[in-house]
Amino acid sequence: MEAEQRYRRILRIKDKHYVALFLAPAIAALILLTIYPMLYSLKISFFNWNLTVPGSQNQFVGLQNYAEILKHGEFWHSLWITICFTFFSVLFCMVIGTSLAFLMFQNLKGASIVRTFVISAMVIAPIIVGTAWRLMYNPGWGLINYFLSVAGIGGRPFLAQASTVLPALIVVDVWEWSPLVMVIVLAGLQGLSPEVYESARVDGASRWQTFIHITLPLLKPALLLSLLIRTMDAFRTFDTIYAMTGGGPGRSSENLNILMYNTAFEYFQVSKAASMALLSLIVITVICTLIFRVFRRNEGEAQ
Amino acid sequence: MNAASRTRAAKVVQYALLTLGALMIVFPILYALGLSLMSGGEAAAYPPHIIPQHFQLKNFVSAVSEAPLGRFMLNSFIVSVIVTLAQLVTASLAAYAFAFMEFPFKKIIFLVFLSTMMIPGESTLIPNYLTIRSWHWINTYQGLTVPFMATAFGTFLLRQFFLTLPHDLFDAARIDGCGRLRFLWSIALPMARPALGTLGVYAFINTWNQYLWPLLITNSTSMRTVQIGIGMLQFQDATTWNVVMAGVVIILLPSLLTLVLGQKQLVKGLTSGAVKG
């Protein structure tokens, strides 16, 4: 008995070293790669650092960067672009992805092959997606304008017009990421137990009633997860837009990330860009919290 | 309409929708493949050809010889493998600690861990760039890999998996004198193979597809990665789209291969948390 206690005590002391050993790499990386950079970013945002101006990193300006950003139109313009892009992209992704998931769930023949093809859209690098779609949008000989002209609709340079560039980019994002929603919702569907449906049928519920009152509420976790992931990702889209328009024409597709990139690496105003990054982090945090709240409240009503 | 024919009609509609959806998604990929097999003249023809009339593999040769695609692929491969291995090591160690060990502030540390998962990479882009630059790590493999060596998502994934392992197993092993490291190496990790596979597939594809970070952190041809190579190709002459697409197809192969081999794992990773919430 005593021997065992002593043995356990020794183990516990040895454990302390092991905890340190096991946690150290991840914690060190975390501090170095996320916590320290966030604090560093906050610090930079109070200075007037321009990469091309030596010594400017020591010029303390307080909140001036934030004041300037909020005063000038470009930030609000980019925020508006980002929100429009995110809203419509996420909306269509959710509708199309969920519909595809329900289709896949019907035990159709060949569904698993289709699933592999559908998922392949997600593993393609965004920069490649952008390149391929830019080609299809080409006003001279791109496929999309060709199809439109066959259908009798006049083609247009979708990516070069301020009025069409955002919808054109949203189409690409929806194409690329609806499969993700499909995969998540399908997993949610497969996780539901078939008995629930059976008892609903026994109780005489119609298909539509079953869908609204049973399937959807049970799918809530999967829907919430895909909604949150998609919102965060659409909000931070960079690669595809950069490859297709670079934020143009003019500034008509310059979302927050492109604006931040240009500010930091085209105009070298890293302090200003750091302030923008922090502001946009606040915005997306608020949006996600709101989504979460709305879902939670509905849950409360249902009970 | 009787019930049987109505079900059949519904099935037909379902199949039609499924086919349509699949076609819409696959079409751009097949189109890129088609273009990569066309001659320059055919690729620029109007009305555009979708299926090449004369198959030719010349574009693949041109793509490899025009841009240093081989070098780019090697770089991407080295970077992806290093990041994947590092993430597997750091995540399994940390996940093991969170799942099996007791230590002060465990809950808080885990919560901080999770919350960093929500911070988008763009928020740390500028400070990390400045740090890497001040360490003179521009154009180095360290610069490309070190910032991605730990993963909160992977740690979470593995921890969830470890928690499903029976605790008795652990006690039994301990009483037999099995140390922490040996338990992790010879019992926990082999059992966690599916979760490790998920994290591996996920990490590899993500790193392979990276664009923004390598764009910032490299500027010499010898250190560029494949995705930057595609960016370089596309701004050249408009009639060389077939060559660009050949490059795209070459670069896609590793991702698609990983997908075919690890589809199950990838789906599991993407959906972890979807079922239980």
Short mmCIF file of N, CA, C and O in Angstrom, two decimals, chain A residues 7 11 15 18-19 22-23 25-27 29-30 33 37-38 40-41 44 49 51 103 106 108-109 114-117 119-125 127-128 131 134-136 140-141 143 146 149 175 180 183-184 187 221-222 236 238-239 242 257 260-261 265 273-274 281, chain B residues 11 14-15 17-18 22 24-29 31 35 46-48 93-94 96-97 101 103 109 113 116 120 122 126-130 133 146-147 150 174 180 205 209 211-212 215-216 227 230 234-235 241 245 248 251-252 255 259 263 267 270-271 274-275 277:
data_model
loop_
_atom_site.label_atom_id
_atom_site.label_comp_id
_atom_site.label_asym_id
_atom_site.label_seq_id
_atom_site.Cartn_x
_atom_site.Cartn_y
_atom_site.Cartn_z
N TYR A 7 5.06 5.03 -5.12
CA TYR A 7 5.22 4.84 -6.55
C TYR A 7 4.42 5.89 -7.33
O TYR A 7 4.90 6.52 -8.26
N LEU A 11 5.58 8.92 -9.73
CA LEU A 11 5.02 9.08 -11.08
C LEU A 11 4.55 10.51 -11.29
O LEU A 11 4.76 11.09 -12.35
N ASP A 15 5.61 13.13 -13.87
CA ASP A 15 4.59 13.66 -14.76
C ASP A 15 4.81 15.13 -15.05
O ASP A 15 4.61 15.56 -16.18
N TYR A 18 6.95 15.69 -17.77
CA TYR A 18 6.35 15.28 -19.03
C TYR A 18 5.32 16.27 -19.54
O TYR A 18 5.23 16.53 -20.73
N VAL A 19 4.54 16.83 -18.60
CA VAL A 19 3.57 17.84 -19.02
C VAL A 19 4.29 18.95 -19.76
O VAL A 19 3.91 19.36 -20.86
N PHE A 22 5.51 17.74 -23.13
CA PHE A 22 4.46 17.50 -24.13
C PHE A 22 3.83 18.80 -24.61
O PHE A 22 3.49 18.96 -25.76
N LEU A 23 3.65 19.72 -23.66
CA LEU A 23 2.94 20.95 -24.00
C LEU A 23 3.86 21.99 -24.62
O LEU A 23 3.43 22.82 -25.39
N PRO A 25 6.18 22.38 -27.01
CA PRO A 25 6.24 22.77 -28.42
C PRO A 25 4.99 23.52 -28.87
O PRO A 25 5.10 24.60 -29.47
N ALA A 26 3.83 22.99 -28.54
CA ALA A 26 2.59 23.62 -28.99
C ALA A 26 2.39 24.98 -28.35
O ALA A 26 2.04 25.96 -29.01
N ILE A 27 2.62 25.06 -27.04
CA ILE A 27 2.43 26.33 -26.33
C ILE A 27 3.42 27.38 -26.84
O ILE A 27 3.05 28.52 -27.12
N ALA A 29 4.84 27.52 -29.71
CA ALA A 29 4.46 27.93 -31.05
C ALA A 29 3.26 28.87 -30.99
O ALA A 29 3.21 29.88 -31.69
N LEU A 30 2.33 28.52 -30.12
CA LEU A 30 1.12 29.33 -30.01
C LEU A 30 1.43 30.75 -29.57
O LEU A 30 0.93 31.73 -30.12
N LEU A 33 3.42 32.47 -32.36
CA LEU A 33 2.80 32.62 -33.67
C LEU A 33 1.42 33.27 -33.65
O LEU A 33 0.92 33.70 -34.67
N PRO A 37 2.24 37.81 -31.98
CA PRO A 37 1.92 38.64 -33.15
C PRO A 37 0.70 39.53 -32.94
O PRO A 37 0.69 40.67 -33.41
N MET A 38 -0.31 39.03 -32.22
CA MET A 38 -1.49 39.87 -32.00
C MET A 38 -1.11 41.12 -31.18
O MET A 38 -1.55 42.23 -31.48
N TYR A 40 1.92 42.35 -30.86
CA TYR A 40 2.84 43.13 -31.70
C TYR A 40 2.04 43.98 -32.70
O TYR A 40 2.32 45.17 -32.90
N SER A 41 1.02 43.37 -33.27
CA SER A 41 0.16 44.05 -34.23
C SER A 41 -0.51 45.26 -33.58
O SER A 41 -0.57 46.34 -34.15
N ILE A 44 2.11 47.95 -33.16
CA ILE A 44 2.41 48.61 -34.43
C ILE A 44 1.33 49.61 -34.80
O ILE A 44 1.60 50.68 -35.33
N TRP A 49 4.51 53.46 -38.76
CA TRP A 49 5.57 52.73 -39.44
C TRP A 49 5.30 52.61 -40.94
O TRP A 49 4.26 52.11 -41.35
N LEU A 51 7.43 51.07 -44.21
CA LEU A 51 8.62 50.25 -44.45
C LEU A 51 9.69 50.99 -45.24
O LEU A 51 10.87 50.66 -45.18
N LEU A 103 -29.84 15.62 -51.60
CA LEU A 103 -29.84 14.75 -52.79
C LEU A 103 -28.96 13.53 -52.57
O LEU A 103 -29.33 12.40 -52.87
N GLN A 106 -30.27 10.53 -50.59
CA GLN A 106 -31.40 9.73 -51.08
C GLN A 106 -31.01 8.34 -51.54
O GLN A 106 -31.79 7.66 -52.19
N LEU A 108 -29.05 7.41 -53.92
CA LEU A 108 -29.03 7.27 -55.37
C LEU A 108 -27.78 6.50 -55.78
O LEU A 108 -26.75 6.58 -55.12
N LYS A 109 -27.90 5.80 -56.90
CA LYS A 109 -26.74 5.08 -57.41
C LYS A 109 -25.72 6.09 -57.93
O LYS A 109 -26.09 7.09 -58.54
N VAL A 114 -20.06 10.79 -57.41
CA VAL A 114 -20.36 12.22 -57.55
C VAL A 114 -19.75 12.98 -56.37
O VAL A 114 -19.17 14.04 -56.54
N ARG A 115 -19.85 12.37 -55.18
CA ARG A 115 -19.32 13.05 -54.00
C ARG A 115 -17.82 13.31 -54.15
O ARG A 115 -17.33 14.39 -53.85
N THR A 116 -17.09 12.30 -54.65
CA THR A 116 -15.65 12.48 -54.84
C THR A 116 -15.37 13.65 -55.78
O THR A 116 -14.53 14.49 -55.52
N PHE A 117 -16.12 13.70 -56.88
CA PHE A 117 -15.92 14.79 -57.84
C PHE A 117 -16.24 16.14 -57.20
O PHE A 117 -15.51 17.11 -57.37
N ILE A 119 -16.17 16.98 -54.06
CA ILE A 119 -15.17 17.39 -53.07
C ILE A 119 -13.90 17.89 -53.75
O ILE A 119 -13.21 18.75 -53.22
N SER A 120 -13.62 17.36 -54.94
CA SER A 120 -12.37 17.76 -55.60
C SER A 120 -12.31 19.27 -55.83
O SER A 120 -11.23 19.85 -55.86
N ALA A 121 -13.47 19.92 -55.95
CA ALA A 121 -13.46 21.38 -56.13
C ALA A 121 -12.81 22.08 -54.94
O ALA A 121 -12.19 23.12 -55.09
N MET A 122 -12.95 21.46 -53.75
CA MET A 122 -12.44 22.11 -52.54
C MET A 122 -10.94 21.99 -52.38
O MET A 122 -10.34 22.81 -51.72
N VAL A 123 -10.35 20.92 -52.91
CA VAL A 123 -8.92 20.73 -52.67
C VAL A 123 -8.07 21.47 -53.69
O VAL A 123 -6.86 21.49 -53.60
N ILE A 124 -8.73 22.06 -54.68
CA ILE A 124 -7.99 22.83 -55.67
C ILE A 124 -7.59 24.16 -55.04
O ILE A 124 -8.41 24.83 -54.42
N ALA A 125 -6.34 24.53 -55.21
CA ALA A 125 -5.86 25.77 -54.62
C ALA A 125 -6.68 26.95 -55.14
O ALA A 125 -6.95 27.03 -56.33
N ILE A 127 -5.90 29.86 -55.82
CA ILE A 127 -5.24 30.62 -56.87
C ILE A 127 -5.47 29.98 -58.24
O ILE A 127 -5.64 30.65 -59.25
N ILE A 128 -5.54 28.64 -58.25
CA ILE A 128 -5.81 27.92 -59.49
C ILE A 128 -7.27 28.11 -59.90
O ILE A 128 -7.58 28.31 -61.07
N THR A 131 -7.50 31.38 -61.50
CA THR A 131 -6.91 31.37 -62.84
C THR A 131 -7.85 30.74 -63.85
O THR A 131 -8.10 31.29 -64.94
N ARG A 134 -10.91 32.93 -64.48
CA ARG A 134 -10.58 34.14 -65.23
C ARG A 134 -10.58 33.83 -66.72
O ARG A 134 -11.03 34.63 -67.54
N LEU A 135 -10.09 32.65 -67.01
CA LEU A 135 -10.07 32.19 -68.39
C LEU A 135 -11.49 32.03 -68.93
O LEU A 135 -11.80 32.43 -70.05
N MET A 136 -12.36 31.46 -68.12
CA MET A 136 -13.74 31.23 -68.59
C MET A 136 -14.51 32.54 -68.73
O MET A 136 -15.43 32.65 -69.52
N GLY A 140 -13.26 37.88 -74.75
CA GLY A 140 -13.06 37.58 -76.16
C GLY A 140 -13.44 36.16 -76.53
O GLY A 140 -14.23 35.93 -77.44
N TRP A 141 -12.89 35.21 -75.83
CA TRP A 141 -13.11 33.83 -76.23
C TRP A 141 -13.41 32.91 -75.05
O TRP A 141 -13.29 31.70 -75.14
N LEU A 143 -15.50 30.79 -72.26
CA LEU A 143 -16.66 29.93 -72.44
C LEU A 143 -17.96 30.58 -72.01
O LEU A 143 -18.99 30.39 -72.63
N TYR A 146 -19.35 32.84 -74.47
CA TYR A 146 -19.76 32.05 -75.63
C TYR A 146 -21.13 31.42 -75.39
O TYR A 146 -22.03 31.51 -76.23
N SER A 149 -23.79 33.99 -75.61
CA SER A 149 -24.10 34.43 -76.97
C SER A 149 -24.90 33.36 -77.70
O SER A 149 -25.78 33.66 -78.50
N TRP A 175 -19.20 28.31 -56.26
CA TRP A 175 -18.77 27.09 -56.93
C TRP A 175 -17.75 26.34 -56.08
O TRP A 175 -17.82 25.13 -55.90
N LEU A 180 -18.23 22.18 -49.51
CA LEU A 180 -17.89 22.09 -48.09
C LEU A 180 -19.17 22.00 -47.25
O LEU A 180 -19.29 21.18 -46.35
N VAL A 183 -20.67 18.59 -47.62
CA VAL A 183 -19.99 17.54 -46.84
C VAL A 183 -20.41 17.61 -45.37
O VAL A 183 -20.73 16.58 -44.75
N ILE A 184 -20.44 18.82 -44.82
CA ILE A 184 -20.76 18.96 -43.40
C ILE A 184 -22.22 18.58 -43.12
O ILE A 184 -22.53 17.84 -42.19
N ALA A 187 -22.82 14.86 -43.42
CA ALA A 187 -22.37 14.15 -42.22
C ALA A 187 -23.39 14.28 -41.11
O ALA A 187 -23.67 13.33 -40.38
N PRO A 221 -26.83 21.76 -35.46
CA PRO A 221 -25.37 21.85 -35.23
C PRO A 221 -24.59 21.87 -36.53
O PRO A 221 -23.68 22.69 -36.69
N ALA A 222 -24.96 20.99 -37.46
CA ALA A 222 -24.24 20.94 -38.74
C ALA A 222 -24.44 22.23 -39.52
O ALA A 222 -23.49 22.76 -40.11
N ARG A 236 -12.72 36.51 -45.31
CA ARG A 236 -11.27 36.70 -45.46
C ARG A 236 -10.76 36.27 -46.83
O ARG A 236 -9.56 36.05 -47.00
N PHE A 238 -9.05 36.01 -50.17
CA PHE A 238 -7.99 36.82 -50.77
C PHE A 238 -7.56 36.23 -52.12
O PHE A 238 -7.65 36.89 -53.15
N ASP A 239 -7.11 34.99 -52.10
CA ASP A 239 -6.44 34.39 -53.26
C ASP A 239 -7.25 34.48 -54.55
O ASP A 239 -6.74 34.91 -55.58
N TYR A 242 -7.69 38.06 -55.72
CA TYR A 242 -6.40 38.59 -56.14
C TYR A 242 -6.02 38.06 -57.52
O TYR A 242 -5.52 38.78 -58.37
N ASN A 257 -9.36 42.33 -47.09
CA ASN A 257 -8.05 41.71 -47.13
C ASN A 257 -7.17 42.25 -48.25
O ASN A 257 -5.97 42.39 -48.08
N MET A 260 -6.03 45.61 -47.13
CA MET A 260 -4.97 45.48 -46.14
C MET A 260 -3.64 45.09 -46.81
O MET A 260 -2.60 45.67 -46.52
N TYR A 261 -3.73 44.15 -47.72
CA TYR A 261 -2.52 43.70 -48.43
C TYR A 261 -1.89 44.87 -49.20
O TYR A 261 -0.68 45.10 -49.10
N PHE A 265 1.78 46.12 -48.42
CA PHE A 265 2.84 45.64 -49.29
C PHE A 265 2.93 46.35 -50.63
O PHE A 265 3.82 46.06 -51.41
N ALA A 273 -2.04 49.24 -42.00
CA ALA A 273 -2.57 47.91 -42.36
C ALA A 273 -2.84 47.08 -41.11
O ALA A 273 -3.84 46.36 -41.04
N ALA A 274 -1.96 47.19 -40.12
CA ALA A 274 -2.18 46.43 -38.88
C ALA A 274 -3.46 46.90 -38.19
O ALA A 274 -4.23 46.08 -37.66
N LEU A 281 -10.88 42.15 -37.71
CA LEU A 281 -11.04 41.03 -36.76
C LEU A 281 -12.22 41.31 -35.83
O LEU A 281 -13.02 40.42 -35.53
N LYS B 11 -37.57 10.09 -58.42
CA LYS B 11 -36.22 9.56 -58.59
C LYS B 11 -35.54 10.18 -59.82
O LYS B 11 -34.37 10.54 -59.79
N GLN B 14 -34.49 13.58 -59.11
CA GLN B 14 -33.33 13.58 -58.22
C GLN B 14 -32.05 13.28 -58.99
O GLN B 14 -31.03 13.95 -58.83
N TYR B 15 -32.14 12.25 -59.86
CA TYR B 15 -30.96 11.91 -60.65
C TYR B 15 -30.55 13.07 -61.56
O TYR B 15 -29.37 13.37 -61.72
N LEU B 17 -31.06 16.25 -61.10
CA LEU B 17 -30.45 17.32 -60.31
C LEU B 17 -29.04 16.95 -59.88
O LEU B 17 -28.12 17.77 -59.93
N LEU B 18 -28.88 15.70 -59.48
CA LEU B 18 -27.56 15.23 -59.05
C LEU B 18 -26.56 15.35 -60.19
O LEU B 18 -25.44 15.83 -60.02
N ALA B 22 -23.34 17.80 -60.30
CA ALA B 22 -22.00 17.24 -60.49
C ALA B 22 -21.33 17.86 -61.71
O ALA B 22 -20.16 18.23 -61.66
N MET B 24 -21.91 20.80 -63.10
CA MET B 24 -21.56 22.20 -62.86
C MET B 24 -20.23 22.29 -62.11
O MET B 24 -19.44 23.19 -62.35
N ILE B 25 -20.04 21.36 -61.19
CA ILE B 25 -18.83 21.45 -60.38
C ILE B 25 -17.62 20.90 -61.11
O ILE B 25 -16.54 21.46 -61.06
N VAL B 26 -17.84 19.81 -61.86
CA VAL B 26 -16.69 19.19 -62.51
C VAL B 26 -16.28 19.93 -63.79
O VAL B 26 -15.13 19.89 -64.19
N PHE B 27 -17.25 20.61 -64.42
CA PHE B 27 -16.99 21.18 -65.72
C PHE B 27 -15.72 22.03 -65.82
O PHE B 27 -14.89 21.80 -66.71
N PRO B 28 -15.53 23.03 -64.92
CA PRO B 28 -14.31 23.83 -65.03
C PRO B 28 -13.03 23.00 -64.95
O PRO B 28 -12.04 23.30 -65.61
N ILE B 29 -13.08 21.93 -64.15
CA ILE B 29 -11.89 21.09 -64.00
C ILE B 29 -11.62 20.35 -65.31
O ILE B 29 -10.49 20.31 -65.81
N TYR B 31 -12.65 21.21 -68.22
CA TYR B 31 -12.32 22.19 -69.24
C TYR B 31 -10.82 22.53 -69.18
O TYR B 31 -10.15 22.61 -70.21
N LEU B 35 -8.16 21.95 -72.16
CA LEU B 35 -7.28 23.00 -72.68
C LEU B 35 -5.82 22.58 -72.64
O LEU B 35 -5.06 22.86 -73.57
N TYR B 46 -12.26 30.43 -81.74
CA TYR B 46 -13.62 30.88 -81.41
C TYR B 46 -14.56 30.39 -82.49
O TYR B 46 -14.28 30.60 -83.67
N PRO B 47 -15.68 29.77 -82.21
CA PRO B 47 -16.16 29.39 -80.88
C PRO B 47 -15.22 28.42 -80.17
O PRO B 47 -14.61 27.59 -80.83
N PRO B 48 -15.13 28.56 -78.84
CA PRO B 48 -14.15 27.78 -78.09
C PRO B 48 -14.41 26.27 -78.18
O PRO B 48 -15.56 25.84 -78.22
N LEU B 93 1.47 15.57 -29.24
CA LEU B 93 2.00 15.78 -27.89
C LEU B 93 1.03 16.61 -27.05
O LEU B 93 0.67 16.23 -25.93
N ALA B 94 0.60 17.74 -27.60
CA ALA B 94 -0.27 18.64 -26.84
C ALA B 94 -1.63 17.97 -26.58
O ALA B 94 -2.17 18.06 -25.47
N TYR B 96 -2.26 14.87 -26.31
CA TYR B 96 -2.08 13.85 -25.28
C TYR B 96 -2.09 14.48 -23.89
O TYR B 96 -2.75 13.99 -22.98
N ALA B 97 -1.37 15.59 -23.74
CA ALA B 97 -1.34 16.27 -22.46
C ALA B 97 -2.73 16.72 -22.04
O ALA B 97 -3.15 16.53 -20.90
N MET B 101 -3.34 14.10 -19.06
CA MET B 101 -2.55 14.57 -17.92
C MET B 101 -3.30 15.61 -17.11
O MET B 101 -4.19 16.28 -17.62
N PHE B 103 -2.78 19.02 -14.89
CA PHE B 103 -1.84 20.09 -14.55
C PHE B 103 -2.63 21.36 -14.27
O PHE B 103 -3.79 21.49 -14.67
N ILE B 109 -5.85 27.02 -20.19
CA ILE B 109 -4.90 26.89 -21.29
C ILE B 109 -5.59 26.30 -22.52
O ILE B 109 -5.40 26.76 -23.64
N PHE B 113 -6.15 28.02 -26.17
CA PHE B 113 -5.78 27.24 -27.35
C PHE B 113 -6.88 27.28 -28.40
O PHE B 113 -6.65 27.57 -29.56
N THR B 116 -7.58 30.60 -30.20
CA THR B 116 -6.67 31.03 -31.26
C THR B 116 -7.05 30.40 -32.60
O THR B 116 -6.66 30.87 -33.65
N PRO B 120 -8.17 34.56 -37.69
CA PRO B 120 -7.75 34.28 -39.06
C PRO B 120 -6.29 34.63 -39.28
O PRO B 120 -5.74 35.52 -38.62
N GLU B 122 -4.86 36.23 -41.43
CA GLU B 122 -4.58 37.58 -41.93
C GLU B 122 -4.26 38.53 -40.78
O GLU B 122 -3.55 39.51 -40.96
N ILE B 126 0.85 40.54 -40.92
CA ILE B 126 1.81 41.65 -40.94
C ILE B 126 2.88 41.49 -39.85
O ILE B 126 4.07 41.52 -40.15
N PRO B 127 2.45 41.28 -38.57
CA PRO B 127 3.50 41.09 -37.56
C PRO B 127 4.41 39.90 -37.87
O PRO B 127 5.63 40.02 -37.69
N ASN B 128 3.83 38.79 -38.33
CA ASN B 128 4.69 37.63 -38.62
C ASN B 128 5.65 37.93 -39.76
O ASN B 128 6.81 37.53 -39.73
N TYR B 129 5.16 38.66 -40.76
CA TYR B 129 6.04 39.04 -41.86
C TYR B 129 7.20 39.89 -41.35
O TYR B 129 8.36 39.67 -41.70
N LEU B 130 6.87 40.86 -40.48
CA LEU B 130 7.92 41.75 -39.97
C LEU B 130 8.93 40.98 -39.13
O LEU B 130 10.14 41.22 -39.22
N ARG B 133 11.09 38.84 -41.37
CA ARG B 133 12.01 39.70 -42.09
C ARG B 133 13.17 40.14 -41.21
O ARG B 133 14.32 40.16 -41.63
N VAL B 146 8.09 27.43 -40.39
CA VAL B 146 7.98 27.60 -38.94
C VAL B 146 6.65 28.22 -38.49
O VAL B 146 6.05 27.75 -37.53
N PRO B 147 6.13 29.25 -39.20
CA PRO B 147 4.88 29.84 -38.71
C PRO B 147 3.69 28.88 -38.71
O PRO B 147 2.65 29.20 -38.14
N ALA B 150 2.48 24.61 -35.56
CA ALA B 150 1.53 24.18 -34.53
C ALA B 150 0.12 24.43 -35.03
O ALA B 150 -0.11 25.35 -35.82
N ARG B 174 0.40 1.61 -17.48
CA ARG B 174 1.25 2.28 -16.50
C ARG B 174 1.73 1.33 -15.44
O ARG B 174 2.88 1.36 -15.02
N ARG B 180 5.35 7.46 -20.19
CA ARG B 180 4.50 8.35 -20.97
C ARG B 180 4.80 8.29 -22.46
O ARG B 180 3.93 8.12 -23.29
N ILE B 205 -2.73 19.29 -47.82
CA ILE B 205 -3.44 20.02 -48.88
C ILE B 205 -3.42 21.52 -48.60
O ILE B 205 -3.17 22.32 -49.49
N ASN B 209 -1.55 24.31 -51.00
CA ASN B 209 -2.36 25.33 -51.68
C ASN B 209 -2.06 26.76 -51.25
O ASN B 209 -2.64 27.69 -51.78
N TYR B 211 -0.87 30.46 -50.78
CA TYR B 211 -0.45 31.43 -51.79
C TYR B 211 0.14 32.70 -51.16
O TYR B 211 1.26 33.09 -51.46
N LEU B 212 -0.65 33.33 -50.28
CA LEU B 212 -0.27 34.65 -49.78
C LEU B 212 1.07 34.65 -49.02
O LEU B 212 1.93 35.49 -49.27
N LEU B 215 4.07 34.11 -51.16
CA LEU B 215 4.22 35.29 -52.02
C LEU B 215 4.99 36.39 -51.30
O LEU B 215 5.84 37.07 -51.88
N LEU B 216 4.72 36.55 -50.01
CA LEU B 216 5.38 37.59 -49.23
C LEU B 216 6.80 37.22 -48.84
O LEU B 216 7.69 38.05 -48.82
N GLN B 227 2.19 27.42 -56.27
CA GLN B 227 1.04 28.29 -56.48
C GLN B 227 1.50 29.67 -56.99
O GLN B 227 0.83 30.30 -57.77
N ILE B 230 2.16 29.39 -60.73
CA ILE B 230 0.96 29.55 -61.55
C ILE B 230 0.63 31.02 -61.71
O ILE B 230 0.31 31.49 -62.79
N GLN B 234 0.42 32.92 -65.47
CA GLN B 234 -0.81 33.42 -66.07
C GLN B 234 -0.72 34.84 -66.61
O GLN B 234 -1.56 35.25 -67.37
N PHE B 235 0.28 35.57 -66.20
CA PHE B 235 0.35 36.94 -66.68
C PHE B 235 1.11 37.06 -67.99
O PHE B 235 1.34 38.14 -68.49
N TRP B 241 -2.51 29.94 -72.93
CA TRP B 241 -3.37 29.41 -71.86
C TRP B 241 -3.29 27.89 -71.76
O TRP B 241 -3.43 27.33 -70.69
N MET B 245 -2.63 25.91 -68.41
CA MET B 245 -3.51 24.86 -67.90
C MET B 245 -2.75 23.54 -67.72
O MET B 245 -3.07 22.76 -66.82
N VAL B 248 -1.26 23.91 -64.50
CA VAL B 248 -2.30 23.74 -63.48
C VAL B 248 -2.57 22.26 -63.23
O VAL B 248 -2.66 21.81 -62.08
N ILE B 251 0.17 20.67 -61.23
CA ILE B 251 0.16 21.09 -59.84
C ILE B 251 -1.01 20.49 -59.07
O ILE B 251 -0.93 20.23 -57.87
N LEU B 252 -2.11 20.24 -59.81
CA LEU B 252 -3.29 19.69 -59.16
C LEU B 252 -3.10 18.23 -58.76
O LEU B 252 -3.72 17.76 -57.82
N SER B 255 -2.64 17.24 -55.08
CA SER B 255 -3.84 17.47 -54.27
C SER B 255 -4.89 16.42 -54.57
O SER B 255 -5.51 15.85 -53.66
N LEU B 259 -6.45 13.53 -52.25
CA LEU B 259 -7.90 13.45 -52.05
C LEU B 259 -8.39 12.03 -52.28
O LEU B 259 -9.15 11.48 -51.48
N GLN B 263 -9.71 10.52 -48.97
CA GLN B 263 -11.01 11.19 -48.99
C GLN B 263 -11.76 11.02 -47.68
O GLN B 263 -12.31 11.96 -47.12
N VAL B 267 -12.93 14.05 -45.24
CA VAL B 267 -14.33 14.30 -44.90
C VAL B 267 -14.51 14.27 -43.39
O VAL B 267 -15.21 15.10 -42.82
N LEU B 270 -13.23 17.52 -41.87
CA LEU B 270 -14.08 18.67 -42.15
C LEU B 270 -15.36 18.61 -41.34
O LEU B 270 -15.97 19.63 -41.05
N THR B 271 -15.79 17.39 -41.01
CA THR B 271 -17.10 17.28 -40.38
C THR B 271 -17.01 17.03 -38.88
O THR B 271 -18.03 16.91 -38.23
N ALA B 274 -19.60 18.29 -36.51
CA ALA B 274 -20.88 18.53 -37.18
C ALA B 274 -21.97 17.67 -36.56
O ALA B 274 -23.13 18.06 -36.50
N VAL B 275 -21.59 16.49 -36.12
CA VAL B 275 -22.61 15.55 -35.66
C VAL B 275 -23.00 15.83 -34.22
O VAL B 275 -24.18 15.92 -33.89
N GLY B 277 -21.93 18.57 -32.40
CA GLY B 277 -22.13 20.00 -32.16
C GLY B 277 -21.34 20.51 -31.03
O GLY B 277 -21.59 20.57 -29.90
#
